[in-house]
PDB file of C-alpha atoms in Angstrom:
ATOM      1  CA  MET R   1       0.000   0.000   0.000  1.00  0.00           C
ATOM      2  CA  ARG R   2       1.401   3.348  -0.971  1.00  0.00           C
ATOM      3  CA  THR R   3       1.178   6.097   1.640  1.00  0.00           C
ATOM      4  CA  THR R   4       2.590   9.590   1.765  1.00  0.00           C
ATOM      5  CA  LEU R   5       4.063  10.545   5.130  1.00  0.00           C
ATOM      6  CA  ASP R   6       5.794  13.666   6.377  1.00  0.00           C
ATOM      7  CA  LEU R   7       8.506  12.277   8.656  1.00  0.00           C
ATOM      8  CA  PRO R   8      11.442  14.050  10.295  1.00  0.00           C
ATOM      9  CA  GLU R   9      14.420  13.371   8.022  1.00  0.00           C
ATOM     10  CA  SER R  10      16.829  13.531  10.969  1.00  0.00           C
ATOM     11  CA  LEU R  11      14.918  10.745  12.750  1.00  0.00           C
ATOM     12  CA  LEU R  12      14.917   8.554   9.641  1.00  0.00           C
ATOM     13  CA  GLU R  13      18.639   9.117   9.138  1.00  0.00           C
ATOM     14  CA  LYS R  14      19.378   8.332  12.788  1.00  0.00           C
ATOM     15  CA  LEU R  15      17.345   5.109  12.713  1.00  0.00           C
ATOM     16  CA  MET R  16      18.875   4.039   9.405  1.00  0.00           C
ATOM     17  CA  ARG R  17      22.335   4.616  10.857  1.00  0.00           C
ATOM     18  CA  LEU R  18      21.553   2.765  14.116  1.00  0.00           C
ATOM     19  CA  SER R  19      19.816  -0.166  12.426  1.00  0.00           C
ATOM     20  CA  GLY R  20      22.087  -0.424   9.417  1.00  0.00           C
ATOM     21  CA  GLU R  21      18.973  -0.551   7.224  1.00  0.00           C
ATOM     22  CA  LYS R  22      19.387   1.082   3.812  1.00  0.00           C
ATOM     23  CA  ASN R  23      15.765   0.813   2.687  1.00  0.00           C
ATOM     24  CA  LYS R  24      13.299   3.322   4.184  1.00  0.00           C
ATOM     25  CA  THR R  25      10.277   1.102   3.524  1.00  0.00           C
ATOM     26  CA  ARG R  26      11.839  -1.809   5.428  1.00  0.00           C
ATOM     27  CA  LEU R  27      12.915   0.557   8.206  1.00  0.00           C
ATOM     28  CA  ILE R  28       9.362   1.894   8.677  1.00  0.00           C
ATOM     29  CA  THR R  29       7.842  -1.598   8.375  1.00  0.00           C
ATOM     30  CA  ASN R  30      10.207  -2.999  11.010  1.00  0.00           C
ATOM     31  CA  ALA R  31       9.500  -0.041  13.303  1.00  0.00           C
ATOM     32  CA  LEU R  32       5.744  -0.585  12.967  1.00  0.00           C
ATOM     33  CA  ILE R  33       6.107  -4.311  13.665  1.00  0.00           C
ATOM     34  CA  GLU R  34       8.156  -3.578  16.777  1.00  0.00           C
ATOM     35  CA  TYR R  35       5.646  -0.934  17.927  1.00  0.00           C
ATOM     36  CA  ASP R  36       2.817  -3.447  17.482  1.00  0.00           C
ATOM     37  CA  ARG R  37       4.729  -5.994  19.606  1.00  0.00           C
ATOM     38  CA  GLN R  38       5.357  -3.391  22.290  1.00  0.00           C
ATOM     39  CA  LEU R  39       1.685  -2.389  22.477  1.00  0.00           C
ATOM     40  CA  ARG R  40       0.495  -6.011  22.640  1.00  0.00           C
ATOM     41  CA  ARG R  41       3.084  -6.802  25.326  1.00  0.00           C
ATOM     42  CA  GLU R  42       1.964  -3.775  27.383  1.00  0.00           C
ATOM     43  CA  LYS R  43      -1.683  -4.782  27.013  1.00  0.00           C
ATOM     44  CA  LEU R  44      -0.888  -8.317  28.140  1.00  0.00           C
ATOM     45  CA  LEU R  45       1.126  -7.073  31.113  1.00  0.00           C
ATOM     46  CA  SER R  46      -1.720  -4.768  32.133  1.00  0.00           C
ATOM     47  CA  CYS R  47      -3.865  -7.898  32.608  1.00  0.00           C
ATOM     48  CA  GLN R  48      -1.412  -9.277  35.153  1.00  0.00           C
ATOM     49  CA  GLY R  49      -2.930  -9.617  38.620  1.00  0.00           C
ATOM     50  CA  LYS R  50      -6.491  -9.102  37.394  1.00  0.00           C
ATOM     51  CA  GLY R  51      -7.347 -12.795  37.212  1.00  0.00           C
ATOM     52  CA  ILE R  52      -7.528 -12.656  33.432  1.00  0.00           C
ATOM     53  CA  ILE R  53      -4.323 -14.630  33.004  1.00  0.00           C
ATOM     54  CA  SER R  54      -3.483 -17.525  35.308  1.00  0.00           C
ATOM     55  CA  GLU R  55      -0.139 -17.606  37.094  1.00  0.00           C
ATOM     56  CA  ASP R  56       0.971 -20.657  35.110  1.00  0.00           C
ATOM     57  CA  PHE R  57       0.286 -18.865  31.811  1.00  0.00           C
ATOM     58  CA  SER R  58       2.772 -19.848  29.154  1.00  0.00           C
ATOM     59  CA  PRO R  59       2.626 -18.540  25.594  1.00  0.00           C
ATOM     60  CA  TYR R  60       4.745 -21.550  24.623  1.00  0.00           C
ATOM     61  CA  LYS R  61       2.047 -23.949  25.826  1.00  0.00           C
ATOM     62  CA  ILE R  62      -0.549 -22.063  23.787  1.00  0.00           C
ATOM     63  CA  ARG R  63       1.674 -21.972  20.703  1.00  0.00           C
ATOM     64  CA  ASN R  64       2.430 -25.702  20.964  1.00  0.00           C
ATOM     65  CA  ALA R  65      -1.272 -26.515  21.440  1.00  0.00           C
ATOM     66  CA  GLU R  66      -2.132 -24.443  18.359  1.00  0.00           C
ATOM     67  CA  LYS R  67       0.546 -26.263  16.349  1.00  0.00           C
ATOM     68  CA  ASP R  68      -0.790 -29.636  17.515  1.00  0.00           C
ATOM     69  CA  GLU R  69      -4.340 -28.664  16.480  1.00  0.00           C
ATOM     70  CA  SER R  70      -3.223 -27.495  13.043  1.00  0.00           C
ATOM     71  CA  ASN R  71      -1.227 -30.699  12.487  1.00  0.00           C
ATOM     72  CA  GLY R  72      -4.308 -32.767  13.242  1.00  0.00           C
TER      73      GLY R  72
END
């Protein structure tokens, strides 16, 4: 999807230098992916202690169960 954005050039240059990324599209995509992860992690952590997630919660158990279901 093509989108026109007005971004601070100095910020883009700094992030490209720090990341070593040469492609602006990949840089922005990776930043958005990481921001999405951060927001989901914060949302999950905000549930801690509210009884929504049990103390023995393990994302690995869930992931393995999902893999087992998809493998039949």
